[in-house]
Coordinates of C-alpha atoms in Angstrom, one line a residue:
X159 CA -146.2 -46.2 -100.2
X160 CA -143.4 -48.2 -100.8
X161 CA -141.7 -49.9 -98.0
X162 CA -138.4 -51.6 -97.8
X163 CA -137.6 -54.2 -94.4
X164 CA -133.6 -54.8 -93.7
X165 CA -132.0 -57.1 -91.4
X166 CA -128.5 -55.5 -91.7
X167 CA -125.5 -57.7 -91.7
X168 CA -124.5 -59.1 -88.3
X169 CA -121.3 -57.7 -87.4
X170 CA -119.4 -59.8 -84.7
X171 CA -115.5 -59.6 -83.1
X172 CA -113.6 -62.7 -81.2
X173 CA -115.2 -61.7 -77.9
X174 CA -118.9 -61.4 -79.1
X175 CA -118.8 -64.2 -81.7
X176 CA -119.6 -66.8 -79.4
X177 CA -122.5 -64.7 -77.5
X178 CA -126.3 -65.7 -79.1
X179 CA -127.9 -63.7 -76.4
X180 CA -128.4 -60.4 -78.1
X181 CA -131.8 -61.4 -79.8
X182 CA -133.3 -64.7 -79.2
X183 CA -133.9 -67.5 -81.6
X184 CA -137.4 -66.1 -82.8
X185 CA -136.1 -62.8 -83.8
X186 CA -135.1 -64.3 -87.1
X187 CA -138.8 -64.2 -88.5
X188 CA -139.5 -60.9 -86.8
X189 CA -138.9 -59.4 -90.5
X190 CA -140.8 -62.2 -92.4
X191 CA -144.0 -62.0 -90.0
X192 CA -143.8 -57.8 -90.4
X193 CA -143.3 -58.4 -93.9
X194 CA -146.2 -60.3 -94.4
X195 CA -148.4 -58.1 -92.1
X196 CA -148.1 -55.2 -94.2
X197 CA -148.5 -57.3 -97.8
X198 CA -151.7 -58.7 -96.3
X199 CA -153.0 -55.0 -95.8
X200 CA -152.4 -54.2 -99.5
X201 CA -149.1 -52.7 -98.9
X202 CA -145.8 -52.5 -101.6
X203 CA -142.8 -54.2 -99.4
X204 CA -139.9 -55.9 -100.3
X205 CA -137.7 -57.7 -97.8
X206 CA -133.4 -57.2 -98.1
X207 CA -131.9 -59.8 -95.9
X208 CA -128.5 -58.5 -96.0
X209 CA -126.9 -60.5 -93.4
X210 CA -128.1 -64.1 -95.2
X211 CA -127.0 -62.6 -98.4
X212 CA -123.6 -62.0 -97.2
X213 CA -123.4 -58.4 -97.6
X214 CA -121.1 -56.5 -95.4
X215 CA -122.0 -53.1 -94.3
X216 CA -120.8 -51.1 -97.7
X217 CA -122.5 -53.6 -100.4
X218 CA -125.5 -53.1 -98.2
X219 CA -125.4 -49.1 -98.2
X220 CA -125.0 -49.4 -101.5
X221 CA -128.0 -51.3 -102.4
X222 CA -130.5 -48.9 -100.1
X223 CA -129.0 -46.0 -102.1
X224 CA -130.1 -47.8 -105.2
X225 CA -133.6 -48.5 -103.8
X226 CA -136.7 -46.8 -104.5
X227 CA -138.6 -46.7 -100.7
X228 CA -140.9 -44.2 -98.5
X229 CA -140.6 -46.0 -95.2
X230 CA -137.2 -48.2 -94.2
X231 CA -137.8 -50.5 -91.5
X232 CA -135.1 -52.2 -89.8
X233 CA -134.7 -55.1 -87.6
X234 CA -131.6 -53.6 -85.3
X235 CA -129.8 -55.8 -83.5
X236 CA -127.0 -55.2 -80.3
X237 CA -124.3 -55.9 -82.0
X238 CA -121.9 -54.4 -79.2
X239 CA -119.8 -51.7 -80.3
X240 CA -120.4 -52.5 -83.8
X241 CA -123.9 -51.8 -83.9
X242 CA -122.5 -48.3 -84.4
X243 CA -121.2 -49.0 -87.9
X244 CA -125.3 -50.2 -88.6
X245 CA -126.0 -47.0 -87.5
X246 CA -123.7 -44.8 -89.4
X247 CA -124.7 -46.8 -92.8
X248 CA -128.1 -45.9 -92.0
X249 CA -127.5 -42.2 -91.1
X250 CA -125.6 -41.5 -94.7
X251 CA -128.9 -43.6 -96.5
X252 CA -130.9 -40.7 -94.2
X253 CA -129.0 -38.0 -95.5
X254 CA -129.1 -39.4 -98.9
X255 CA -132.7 -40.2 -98.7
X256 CA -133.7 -37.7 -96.2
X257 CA -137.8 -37.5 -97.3
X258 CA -137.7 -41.2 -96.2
X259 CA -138.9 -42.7 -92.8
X260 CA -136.6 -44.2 -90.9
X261 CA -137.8 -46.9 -87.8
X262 CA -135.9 -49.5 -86.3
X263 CA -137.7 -52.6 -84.5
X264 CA -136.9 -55.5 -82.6
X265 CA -135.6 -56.7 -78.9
X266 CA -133.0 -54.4 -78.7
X267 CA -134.8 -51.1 -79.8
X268 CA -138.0 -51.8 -77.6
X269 CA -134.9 -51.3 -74.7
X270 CA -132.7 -48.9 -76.2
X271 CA -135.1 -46.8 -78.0
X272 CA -134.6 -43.8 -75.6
X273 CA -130.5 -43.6 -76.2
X274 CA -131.6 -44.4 -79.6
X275 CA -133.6 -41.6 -80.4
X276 CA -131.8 -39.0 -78.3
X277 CA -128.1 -39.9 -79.8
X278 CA -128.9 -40.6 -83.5
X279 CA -131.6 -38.2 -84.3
X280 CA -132.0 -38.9 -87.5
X281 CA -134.0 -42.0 -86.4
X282 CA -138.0 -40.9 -87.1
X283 CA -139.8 -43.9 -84.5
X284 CA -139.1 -46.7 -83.0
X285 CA -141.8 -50.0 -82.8
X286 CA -141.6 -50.8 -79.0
X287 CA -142.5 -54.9 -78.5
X288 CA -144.2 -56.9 -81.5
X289 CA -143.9 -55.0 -84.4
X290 CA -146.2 -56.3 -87.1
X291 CA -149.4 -54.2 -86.1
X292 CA -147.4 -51.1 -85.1
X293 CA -145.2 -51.0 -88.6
X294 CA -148.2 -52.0 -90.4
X295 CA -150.5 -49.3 -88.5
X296 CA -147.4 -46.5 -89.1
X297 CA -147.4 -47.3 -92.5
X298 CA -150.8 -46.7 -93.7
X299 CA -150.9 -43.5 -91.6
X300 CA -148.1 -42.6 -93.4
X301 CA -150.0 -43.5 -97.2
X302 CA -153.1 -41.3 -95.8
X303 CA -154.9 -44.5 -95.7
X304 CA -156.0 -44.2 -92.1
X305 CA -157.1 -41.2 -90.1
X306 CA -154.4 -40.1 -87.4
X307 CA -151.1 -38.4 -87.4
X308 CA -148.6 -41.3 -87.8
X309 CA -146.9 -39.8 -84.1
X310 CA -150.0 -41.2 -82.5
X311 CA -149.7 -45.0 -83.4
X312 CA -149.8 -47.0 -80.2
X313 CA -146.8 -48.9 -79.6
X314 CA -144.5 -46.7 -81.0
X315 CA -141.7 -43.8 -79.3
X316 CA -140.3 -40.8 -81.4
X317 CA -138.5 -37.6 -81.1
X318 CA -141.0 -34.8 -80.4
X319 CA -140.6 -31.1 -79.2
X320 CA -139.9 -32.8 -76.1
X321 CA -137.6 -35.3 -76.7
X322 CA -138.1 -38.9 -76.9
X323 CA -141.5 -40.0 -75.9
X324 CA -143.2 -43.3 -76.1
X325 CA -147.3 -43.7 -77.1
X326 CA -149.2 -46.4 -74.8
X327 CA -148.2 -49.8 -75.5
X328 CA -149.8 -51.9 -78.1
X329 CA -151.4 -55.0 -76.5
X330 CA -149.8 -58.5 -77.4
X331 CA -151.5 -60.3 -79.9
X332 CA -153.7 -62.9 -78.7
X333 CA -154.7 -65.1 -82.1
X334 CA -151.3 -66.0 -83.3
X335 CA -154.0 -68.1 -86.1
X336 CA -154.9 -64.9 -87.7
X337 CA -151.5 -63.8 -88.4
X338 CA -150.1 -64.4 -92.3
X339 CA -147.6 -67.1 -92.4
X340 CA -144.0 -65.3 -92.6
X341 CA -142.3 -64.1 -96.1
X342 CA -139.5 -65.7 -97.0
X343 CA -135.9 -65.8 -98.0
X344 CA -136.3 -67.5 -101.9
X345 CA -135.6 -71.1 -101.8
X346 CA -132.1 -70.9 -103.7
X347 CA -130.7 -68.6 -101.3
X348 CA -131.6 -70.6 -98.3
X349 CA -130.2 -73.6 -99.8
X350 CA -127.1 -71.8 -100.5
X351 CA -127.1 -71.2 -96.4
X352 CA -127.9 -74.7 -95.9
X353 CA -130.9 -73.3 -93.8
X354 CA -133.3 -75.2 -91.7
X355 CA -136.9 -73.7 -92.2
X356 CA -137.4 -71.6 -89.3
X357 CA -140.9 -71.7 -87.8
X358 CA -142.9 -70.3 -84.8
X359 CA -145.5 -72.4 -83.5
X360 CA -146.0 -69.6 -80.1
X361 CA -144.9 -67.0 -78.4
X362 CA -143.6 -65.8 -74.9
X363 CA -142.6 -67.9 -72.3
X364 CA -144.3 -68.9 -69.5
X365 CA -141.1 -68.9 -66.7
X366 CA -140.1 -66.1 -65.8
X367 CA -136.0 -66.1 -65.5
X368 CA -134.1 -63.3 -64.5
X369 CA -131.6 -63.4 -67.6
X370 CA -134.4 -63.2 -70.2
X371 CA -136.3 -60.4 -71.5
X372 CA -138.9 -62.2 -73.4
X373 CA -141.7 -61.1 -71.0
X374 CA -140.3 -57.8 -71.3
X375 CA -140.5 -57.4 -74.5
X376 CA -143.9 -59.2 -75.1
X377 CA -145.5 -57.1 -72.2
X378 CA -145.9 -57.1 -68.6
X379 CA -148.4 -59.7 -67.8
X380 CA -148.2 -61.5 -71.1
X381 CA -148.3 -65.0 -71.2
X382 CA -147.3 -68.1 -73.3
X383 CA -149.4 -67.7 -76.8
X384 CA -149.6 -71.0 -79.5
X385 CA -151.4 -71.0 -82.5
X386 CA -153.1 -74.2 -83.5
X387 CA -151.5 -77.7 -84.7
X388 CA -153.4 -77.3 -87.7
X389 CA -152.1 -73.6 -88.2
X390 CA -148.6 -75.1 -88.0
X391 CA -149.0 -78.3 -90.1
X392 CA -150.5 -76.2 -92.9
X393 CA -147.7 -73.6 -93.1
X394 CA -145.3 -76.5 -92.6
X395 CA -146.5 -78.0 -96.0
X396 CA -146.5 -74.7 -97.7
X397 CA -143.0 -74.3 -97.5
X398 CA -141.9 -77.7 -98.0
X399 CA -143.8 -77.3 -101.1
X400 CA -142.1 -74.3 -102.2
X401 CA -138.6 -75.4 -100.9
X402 CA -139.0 -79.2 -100.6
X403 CA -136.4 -78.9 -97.8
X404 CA -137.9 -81.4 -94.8
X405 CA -135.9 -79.8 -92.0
X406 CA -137.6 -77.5 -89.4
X407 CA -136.7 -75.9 -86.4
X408 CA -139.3 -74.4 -84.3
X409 CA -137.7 -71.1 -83.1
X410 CA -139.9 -70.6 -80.1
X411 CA -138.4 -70.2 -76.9
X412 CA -140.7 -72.3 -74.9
X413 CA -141.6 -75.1 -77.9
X414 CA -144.6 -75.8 -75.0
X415 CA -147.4 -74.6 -73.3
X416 CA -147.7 -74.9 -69.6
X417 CA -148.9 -77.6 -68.1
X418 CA -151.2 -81.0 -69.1
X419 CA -152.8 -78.7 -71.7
X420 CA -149.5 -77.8 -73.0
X421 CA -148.4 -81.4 -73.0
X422 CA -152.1 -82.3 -75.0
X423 CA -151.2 -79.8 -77.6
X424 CA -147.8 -81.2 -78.2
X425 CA -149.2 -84.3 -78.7
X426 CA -152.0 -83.1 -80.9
X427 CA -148.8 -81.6 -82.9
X428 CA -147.1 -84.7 -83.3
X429 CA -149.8 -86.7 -84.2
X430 CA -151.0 -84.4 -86.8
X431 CA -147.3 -84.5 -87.9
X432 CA -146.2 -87.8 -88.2
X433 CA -149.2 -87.6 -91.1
X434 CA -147.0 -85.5 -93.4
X435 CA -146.2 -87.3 -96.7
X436 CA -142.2 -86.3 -96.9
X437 CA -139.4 -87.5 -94.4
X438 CA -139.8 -84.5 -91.5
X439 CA -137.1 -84.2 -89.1
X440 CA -137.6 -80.7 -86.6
X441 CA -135.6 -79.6 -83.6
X442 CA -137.1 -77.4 -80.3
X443 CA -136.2 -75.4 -77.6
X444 CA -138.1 -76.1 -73.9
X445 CA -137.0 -76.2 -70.3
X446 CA -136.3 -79.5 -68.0
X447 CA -139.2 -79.7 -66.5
X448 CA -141.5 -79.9 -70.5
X449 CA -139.6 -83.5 -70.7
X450 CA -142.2 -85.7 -70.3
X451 CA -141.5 -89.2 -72.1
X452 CA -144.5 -89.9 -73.4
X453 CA -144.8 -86.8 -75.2
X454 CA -141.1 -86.8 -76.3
X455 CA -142.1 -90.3 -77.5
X456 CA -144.8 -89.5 -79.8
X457 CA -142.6 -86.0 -81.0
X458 CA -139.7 -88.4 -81.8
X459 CA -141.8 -90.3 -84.1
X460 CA -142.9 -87.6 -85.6
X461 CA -139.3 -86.6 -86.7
X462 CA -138.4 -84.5 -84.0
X463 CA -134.1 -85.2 -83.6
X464 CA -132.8 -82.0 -82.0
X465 CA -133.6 -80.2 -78.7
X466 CA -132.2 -76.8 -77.0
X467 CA -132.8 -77.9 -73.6
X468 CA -133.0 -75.0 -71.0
X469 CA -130.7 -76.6 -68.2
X470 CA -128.9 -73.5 -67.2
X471 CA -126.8 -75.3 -64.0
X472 CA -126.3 -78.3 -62.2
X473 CA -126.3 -76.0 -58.6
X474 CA -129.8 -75.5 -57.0
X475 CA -128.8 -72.4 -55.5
X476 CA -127.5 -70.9 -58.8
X477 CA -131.0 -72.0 -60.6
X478 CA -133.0 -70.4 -57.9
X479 CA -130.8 -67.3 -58.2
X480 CA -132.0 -67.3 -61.9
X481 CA -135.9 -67.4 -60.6
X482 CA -135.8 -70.5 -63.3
X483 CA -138.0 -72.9 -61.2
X484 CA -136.7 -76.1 -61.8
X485 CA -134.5 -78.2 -60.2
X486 CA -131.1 -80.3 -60.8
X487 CA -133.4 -83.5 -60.5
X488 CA -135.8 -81.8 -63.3
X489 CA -132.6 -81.2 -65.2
X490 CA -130.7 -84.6 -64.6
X491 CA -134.5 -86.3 -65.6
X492 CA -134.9 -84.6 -68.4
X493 CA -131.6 -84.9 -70.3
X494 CA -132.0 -89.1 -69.1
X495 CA -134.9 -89.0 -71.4
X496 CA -133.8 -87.2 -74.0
X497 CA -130.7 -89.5 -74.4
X498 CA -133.2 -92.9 -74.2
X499 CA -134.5 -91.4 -76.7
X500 CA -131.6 -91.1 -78.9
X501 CA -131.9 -87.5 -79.4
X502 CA -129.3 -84.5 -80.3
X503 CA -129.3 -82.7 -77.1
X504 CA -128.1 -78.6 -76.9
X505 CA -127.5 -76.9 -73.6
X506 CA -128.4 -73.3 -72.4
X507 CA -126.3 -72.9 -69.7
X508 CA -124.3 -70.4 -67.2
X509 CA -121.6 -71.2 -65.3
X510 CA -120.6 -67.9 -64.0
X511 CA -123.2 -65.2 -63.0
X512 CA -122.5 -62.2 -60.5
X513 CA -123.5 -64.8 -57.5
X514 CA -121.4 -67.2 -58.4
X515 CA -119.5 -69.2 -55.5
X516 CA -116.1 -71.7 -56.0
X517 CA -118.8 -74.3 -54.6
X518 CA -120.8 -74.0 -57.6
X519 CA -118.8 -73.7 -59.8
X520 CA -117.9 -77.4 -58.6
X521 CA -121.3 -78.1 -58.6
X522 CA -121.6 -77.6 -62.4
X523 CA -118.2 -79.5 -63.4
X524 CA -119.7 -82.4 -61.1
X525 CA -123.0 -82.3 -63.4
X526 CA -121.7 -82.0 -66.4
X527 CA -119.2 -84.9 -66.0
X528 CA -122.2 -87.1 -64.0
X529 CA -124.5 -86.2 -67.1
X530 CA -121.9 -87.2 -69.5
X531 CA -122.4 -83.8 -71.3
X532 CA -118.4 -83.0 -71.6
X533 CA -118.3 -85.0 -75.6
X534 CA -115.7 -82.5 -76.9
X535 CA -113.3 -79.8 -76.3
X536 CA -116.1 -77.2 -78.2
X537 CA -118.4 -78.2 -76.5
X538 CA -116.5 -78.4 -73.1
X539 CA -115.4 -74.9 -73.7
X540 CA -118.6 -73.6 -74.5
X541 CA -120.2 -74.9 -71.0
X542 CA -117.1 -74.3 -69.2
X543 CA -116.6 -70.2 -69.8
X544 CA -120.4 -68.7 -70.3
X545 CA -121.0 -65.9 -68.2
X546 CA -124.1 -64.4 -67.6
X547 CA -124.6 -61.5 -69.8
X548 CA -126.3 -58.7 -68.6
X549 CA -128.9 -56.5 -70.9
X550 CA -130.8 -53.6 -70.3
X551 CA -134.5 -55.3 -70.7
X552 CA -133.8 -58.1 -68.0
X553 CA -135.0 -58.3 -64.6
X554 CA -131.1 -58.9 -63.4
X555 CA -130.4 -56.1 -65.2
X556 CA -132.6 -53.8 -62.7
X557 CA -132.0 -55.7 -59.8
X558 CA -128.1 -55.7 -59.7
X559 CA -128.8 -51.7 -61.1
X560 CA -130.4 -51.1 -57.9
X561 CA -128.2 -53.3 -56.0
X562 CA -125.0 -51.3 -57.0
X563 CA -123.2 -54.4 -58.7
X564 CA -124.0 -53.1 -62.4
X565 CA -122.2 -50.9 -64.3
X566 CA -124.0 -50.2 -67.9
X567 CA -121.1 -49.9 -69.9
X568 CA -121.0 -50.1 -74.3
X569 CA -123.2 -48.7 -77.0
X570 CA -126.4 -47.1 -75.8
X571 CA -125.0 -48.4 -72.3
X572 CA -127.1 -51.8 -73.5
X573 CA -124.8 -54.1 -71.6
X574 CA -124.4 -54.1 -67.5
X575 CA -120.4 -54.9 -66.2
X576 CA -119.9 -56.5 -63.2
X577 CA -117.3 -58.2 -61.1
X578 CA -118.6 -61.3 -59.4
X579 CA -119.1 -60.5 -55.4
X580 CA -116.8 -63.9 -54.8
X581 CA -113.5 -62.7 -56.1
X582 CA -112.0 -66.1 -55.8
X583 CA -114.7 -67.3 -58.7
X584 CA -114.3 -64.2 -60.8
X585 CA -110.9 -65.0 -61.1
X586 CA -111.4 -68.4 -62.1
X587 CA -114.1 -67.1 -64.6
X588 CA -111.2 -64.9 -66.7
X589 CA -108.9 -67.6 -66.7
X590 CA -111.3 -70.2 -67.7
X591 CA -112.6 -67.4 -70.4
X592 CA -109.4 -67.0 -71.8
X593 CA -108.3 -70.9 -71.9
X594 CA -111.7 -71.8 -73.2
X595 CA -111.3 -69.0 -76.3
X596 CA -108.2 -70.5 -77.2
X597 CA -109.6 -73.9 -77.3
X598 CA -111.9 -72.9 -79.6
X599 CA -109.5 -71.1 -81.6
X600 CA -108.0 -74.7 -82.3
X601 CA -111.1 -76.5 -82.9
X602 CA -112.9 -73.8 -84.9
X603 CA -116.1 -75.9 -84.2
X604 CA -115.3 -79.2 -86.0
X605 CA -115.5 -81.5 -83.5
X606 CA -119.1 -79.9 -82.9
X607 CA -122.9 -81.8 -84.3
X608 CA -124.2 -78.9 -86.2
X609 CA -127.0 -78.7 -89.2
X610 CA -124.3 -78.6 -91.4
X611 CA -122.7 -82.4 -89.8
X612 CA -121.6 -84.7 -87.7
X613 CA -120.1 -84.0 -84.3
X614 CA -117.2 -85.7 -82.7
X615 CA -118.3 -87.3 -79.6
X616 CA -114.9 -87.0 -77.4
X617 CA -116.2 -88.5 -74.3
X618 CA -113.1 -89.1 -71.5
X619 CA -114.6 -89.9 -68.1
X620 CA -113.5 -87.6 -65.7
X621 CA -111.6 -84.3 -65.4
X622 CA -108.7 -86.2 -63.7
X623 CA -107.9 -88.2 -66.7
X624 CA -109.8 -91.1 -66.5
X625 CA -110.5 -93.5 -69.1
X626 CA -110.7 -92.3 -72.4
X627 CA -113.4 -93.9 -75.6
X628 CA -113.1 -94.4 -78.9
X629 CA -114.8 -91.1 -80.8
X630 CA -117.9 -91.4 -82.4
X631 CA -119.6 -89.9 -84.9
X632 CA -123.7 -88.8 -84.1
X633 CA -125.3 -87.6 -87.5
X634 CA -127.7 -85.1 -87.8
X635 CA -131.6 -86.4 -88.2
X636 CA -131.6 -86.3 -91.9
X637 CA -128.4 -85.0 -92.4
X638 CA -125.4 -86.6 -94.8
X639 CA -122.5 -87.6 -92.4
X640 CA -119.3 -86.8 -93.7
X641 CA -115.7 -88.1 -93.1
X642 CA -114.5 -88.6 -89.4
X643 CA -111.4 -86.4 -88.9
X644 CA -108.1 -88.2 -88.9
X645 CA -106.9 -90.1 -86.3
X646 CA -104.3 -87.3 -85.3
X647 CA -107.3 -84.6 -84.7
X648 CA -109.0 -87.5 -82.8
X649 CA -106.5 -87.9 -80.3
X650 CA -106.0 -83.8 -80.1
X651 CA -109.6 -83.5 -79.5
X652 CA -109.6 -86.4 -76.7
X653 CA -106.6 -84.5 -75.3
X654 CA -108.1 -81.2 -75.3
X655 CA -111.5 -82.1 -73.6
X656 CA -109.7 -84.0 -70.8
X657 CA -107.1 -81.3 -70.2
X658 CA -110.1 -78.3 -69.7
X659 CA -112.0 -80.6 -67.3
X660 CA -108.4 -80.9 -65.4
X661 CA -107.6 -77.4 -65.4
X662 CA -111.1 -76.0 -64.1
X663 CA -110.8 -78.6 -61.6
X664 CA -107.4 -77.6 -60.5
X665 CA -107.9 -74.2 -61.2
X666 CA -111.3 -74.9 -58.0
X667 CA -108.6 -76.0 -56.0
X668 CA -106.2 -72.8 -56.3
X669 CA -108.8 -70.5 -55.7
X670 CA -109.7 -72.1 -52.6
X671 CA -106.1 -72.1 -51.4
X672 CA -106.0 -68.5 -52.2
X673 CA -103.3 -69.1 -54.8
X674 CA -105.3 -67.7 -57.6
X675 CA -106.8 -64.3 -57.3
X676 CA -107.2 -61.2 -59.6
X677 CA -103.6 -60.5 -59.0
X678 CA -102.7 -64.2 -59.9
X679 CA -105.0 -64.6 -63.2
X680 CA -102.4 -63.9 -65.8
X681 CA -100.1 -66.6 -64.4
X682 CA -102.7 -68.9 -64.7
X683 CA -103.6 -68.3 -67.9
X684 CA -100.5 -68.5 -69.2
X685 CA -100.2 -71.9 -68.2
X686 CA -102.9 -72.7 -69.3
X687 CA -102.2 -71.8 -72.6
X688 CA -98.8 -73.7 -72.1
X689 CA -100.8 -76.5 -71.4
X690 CA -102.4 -76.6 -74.8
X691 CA -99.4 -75.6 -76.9
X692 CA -98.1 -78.7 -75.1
X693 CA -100.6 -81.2 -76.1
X694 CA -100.7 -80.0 -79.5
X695 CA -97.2 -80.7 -79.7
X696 CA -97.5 -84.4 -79.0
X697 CA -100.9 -84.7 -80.7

């Protein structure tokens, strides 16, 4: 039995580029743990990373029609309307291959995999939730090394007589410990991607937010899951060893465990890491109300320089919309901390969302400029235009369904449309959209901190055009800073960032007077756009 795993390239267009919410961050070692699952039960797998290889979707169907494989797994990802071309590649490598078995796995098949299986029937199953135990159990049903026909492995839907049909659900697993640490990409290849070394020290989340289908795709009623500090430190050391690369990022979507035994493990962690004998420098994801200071303290010495921070809005009424259970003081505390601390700080955040009024939409300009979280025009833009998106899998996904403000729309009818119930704010949202875009069109990210360099820091006061400062550039933890831009893309970045504070602010104030509606919005973005052809004429 010889088994092949792809992560197919990952095909995006201008309007889904900027969109990380198909699969979340701890997808990427859904292929590496599975991998290593079914080595550790004395099975033949190889692992073809096609997206970190740079193959587009032809190189890659050539290379699975040169391969030699029984069972082809693949990790599918939404990919809008191009997911379609991932699945035409892999109907012509069925055709060719057609003894083969084809499953798909991941967030976006445990969701889709009734449209999957019904409109591409050339798909054999599909692993519903965590898929190392289900591919792993499918795979030696398939060798004859276990009794059982391989249609009834739990945790997995096919086509039968029937249709599609799912089996019962495989239970989470519980001892994250006894899991094989992840195969990886080879150490010259993630160099090549200037990679950070991906790890994930737990699973699941213990919020419950209405965007976010982590809990649904874990299982109903499952709950955080974190394997040990000394788990982590000793796979930690095993790839620095093999890659002598010091940067991490832990990939989980809650980096902690609820409550004081949460905060006790964390500090275990750091503790246990700040013992390493090379120069560690991590970043994590967590929500507002994780940031405690002594922890972050402790974390910070332990090399920890970069943090996703969960804020989602500055409105109260918008975060209890989202069922996040936190508050704007949670959120203003925690990002206070954070920048004592002198850390890198990331935002998840929505400003529009169907419920969206004009009031909070203010709400979230006031916090952003209170906050100081407005550095530069990327990052302005960013905040500024993300919009709630809807997938099939999410709580708000059933509950505007039932409420009659969804309309699943694109492939596999994955994505719910909407219009939000304030007209007045949906308006502003597609003019802010389009402005933002073409903002980032201009900047093309270089004014933004990433692993890769420094960011820009393009701070100017307030949206009305207050006083402007001097840019700055903030280094990544470990990272080589390279040259500032010149002075000329200084002042067009300082110029940019002011000018979409000022419009959102003025565009609040037409939407109120009833001078910008849905009739109104192309006006408005067109001077918008005048607007920023005008300052990078003087600029």
């Amino acid at each position: 039995m010889r088994i092949l795993l792809l992560n197919p390239p990952l095909l995006t267009d201008p309007f889904t580029d900027d969109l990380v919410v198909n699969a979340p961050l701890s997808a990427c070692l859904l292929t590496g743990y599975a991998g290593a699952c079914l080595k550790q039960a004395g099975l033949d797998v190889t692992v073809m990373d096609a997206d970190l290889a740079g193959l587009d979707v032809a190189q890659t169907r050539k290379k699975l029609l040169g391969e030699d494989f029984d069972l082809l797994g693949v990790h599918l990802k939404f990919l809008w309307e191009r997911t379609a071309e991932i699945m035409a590649m892999l109907q012509v490598v069925k055709e060719e291959k057609p003894r083969i078995h084809l499953n798909l796995y991941g967030h976006y098949p445990t969701f889709a995999w009734e449209p999957l299986l019904r409109q591409f029937p050339f798909v054999d199953s599909v692993v519903l939730g965590e898929p190392e135990l289900t591919i792993t159990d499918l795979a030696r049903r398939l060798a004859g090394l276990d009794r059982g026909a391989w249609q009834e492995t739990p945790g997995l839907a096919f086509n039968s007589e029937k249709g599609a049909v799912q089996n019962p659900p495989r239970c989470a697993i519980t001892d994250l410990d006894a899991l094989p640490f992840p195969l990886r990409p080879s150490p010259e290849l993630a160099a090549r991607r200037n990679m950070h070394n991906y790890i994930l020290g737990s699973r699941g989340c213990f919020g419950r937010c209405n965007f976010c289908y982590l809990s649904s795709f874990y299982g109903p009623g499952t709950v955080w899951r974190g394997r040990s500090p000394a788990n982590i430190v000793a796979e930690i050391e095993e790839v620095y060893g093999s890659t002598g690369n010091p940067s991490f990022y832990f990939a989980d979507a809650n980096f902690f465990g609820p409550g004081e035994r949460g905060r006790q493990r964390a500090l275990e962690l750091a503790g246990r890491l700040r013992q390493m004998d090379f120069p560690l420098v991590f970043g994590l994801e967590c929500r507002a109300s994780d940031v405690d200071e002594r922890v972050f303290y402790s974390l910070v010495e332990a090399g920890l320089r970069d943090v996703f921070l969960g804020v989602e809005s500055g409105s109260q009424s918008a975060l209890d919309r989202f069922q996040k259970g936190t508050t704007v003081v949670q959120n203003e505390r925690a990002i206070t901390i954070l920048r004592r601390l002198g850390l890198n700080i990331s935002l998840g955040f929505i400003n529009f969302d169907p419920g969206t009024t004009l009031e909070e939409i203010r709400e979230n300009l006031d916090f952003l400029q209170r906050m100081e979280l407005l550095d530069c025009p990327s990052t302005t833009a960013h905040l500024f235009f993300h919009r709630q998106v809807v997938l099939r899998g999410t709580p708000a996904y059933n509950q505007l369904l039932a409420r009659g403000q969804l309309r699943p729309v694109g492939f596999t009818a994955h994505e719910g449309e909407y219009t939000i119930a304030d007209v007045r704010a949906e308006a502003v949202a597609r003019v802010m959209g389009a402005v933002a875009r073409r903002v980032l069109e201009i900047t093309g990210g270089e004014d933004m901190y990433t692993a890769r360099g420094p960011k820009v820091s393009c701070c100017g006061g307030k949206g009305n055009g207050g006083s402007s400062v001097d840019c700055e550039i903030v280094t990544a933890g470990g990272g080589r800073p390279s040259a500032p831009p010149g002075s000329g893309r200084q002042q067009l970045y300082r110029r940019l960032n002011l000018f979409l504070q000022d419009f959102l602010s003025r565009l609040l104030d037409a939407a109120g007077r009833g001078e910008l509606n849905l009739g109104t919005v192309a006006d408005f973005v067109a001077a918008g756009q005048t607007g920023i052809e005008e300052i990078m004429r003087i600029s």
